[in-house]
Each structure stands twice: as C-alpha cells, then as structure tokens.
Amino acid sequence: MVVARDPGRVEALREAQAKALMLFEDVVARGLIVPGVGERELSDQVRDLAAEMFGPPECRAAGRGRRPRGRGPPAGPRADHRR
C-alpha cells in the first residue's frame, strides 16, 4: 500500500475520484454507451460531458519543462555546442 504524505494531494485525488464517479453515472444515465458507437466518438462525447459538468481541464504540465509562449531558446549558437 502506498501512503500519500501530502494532504493536498490526497484531497485532490479524492475529489477526482468523486468527479469520475459522477461522470460515469451521468454517462450511463444518458445512455451514451450503446452498440454501434465507436470508441473515438464515445470518448469525444464523454470529454464534452465532463467539460459541461466540471469546466475545462486544468493544465498541470505547464511548469514541467515547457516554456511559456513566446519564450524560445536564446537566439544564436549555444556556447556548449561549439567544438
């Protein structure tokens, strides 16, 4: 068993779990899972329903190695690549 040490993370995971359960219950109640509907189409419907229920998803990857828009690498050759 893995023990989470960050109370904020634990709460966020519990909230995500509750949202997933509500979303799945709504998917079933609306009858979205039916024969003949492809996986991609169903995925799009579930995504749209989740956005309707909970708003757009948060982007948590922005701070992990990605640069803000308009900030690319410095112009010109890099000193560490010269031989």
Coordinates of N, CA and C in Angstrom, one line a residue, residues 3 19 43 50 70 81:
V3 N 1.4 5.2 0.7 CA 0.8 6.2 1.6 C 1.2 7.5 1.1
K19 N -15.5 13.0 -8.9 CA -15.9 13.5 -10.2 C -16.0 12.4 -11.2
S43 N -15.6 8.6 -26.7 CA -14.6 9.4 -25.9 C -14.8 10.9 -26.1
A50 N -17.9 15.9 -19.6 CA -17.0 16.3 -18.5 C -16.8 17.8 -18.5
G70 N 6.1 32.3 -26.4 CA 7.0 33.5 -26.8 C 8.3 33.4 -26.2
H81 N 27.7 23.9 -27.5 CA 27.7 23.1 -28.7 C 28.9 23.4 -29.6

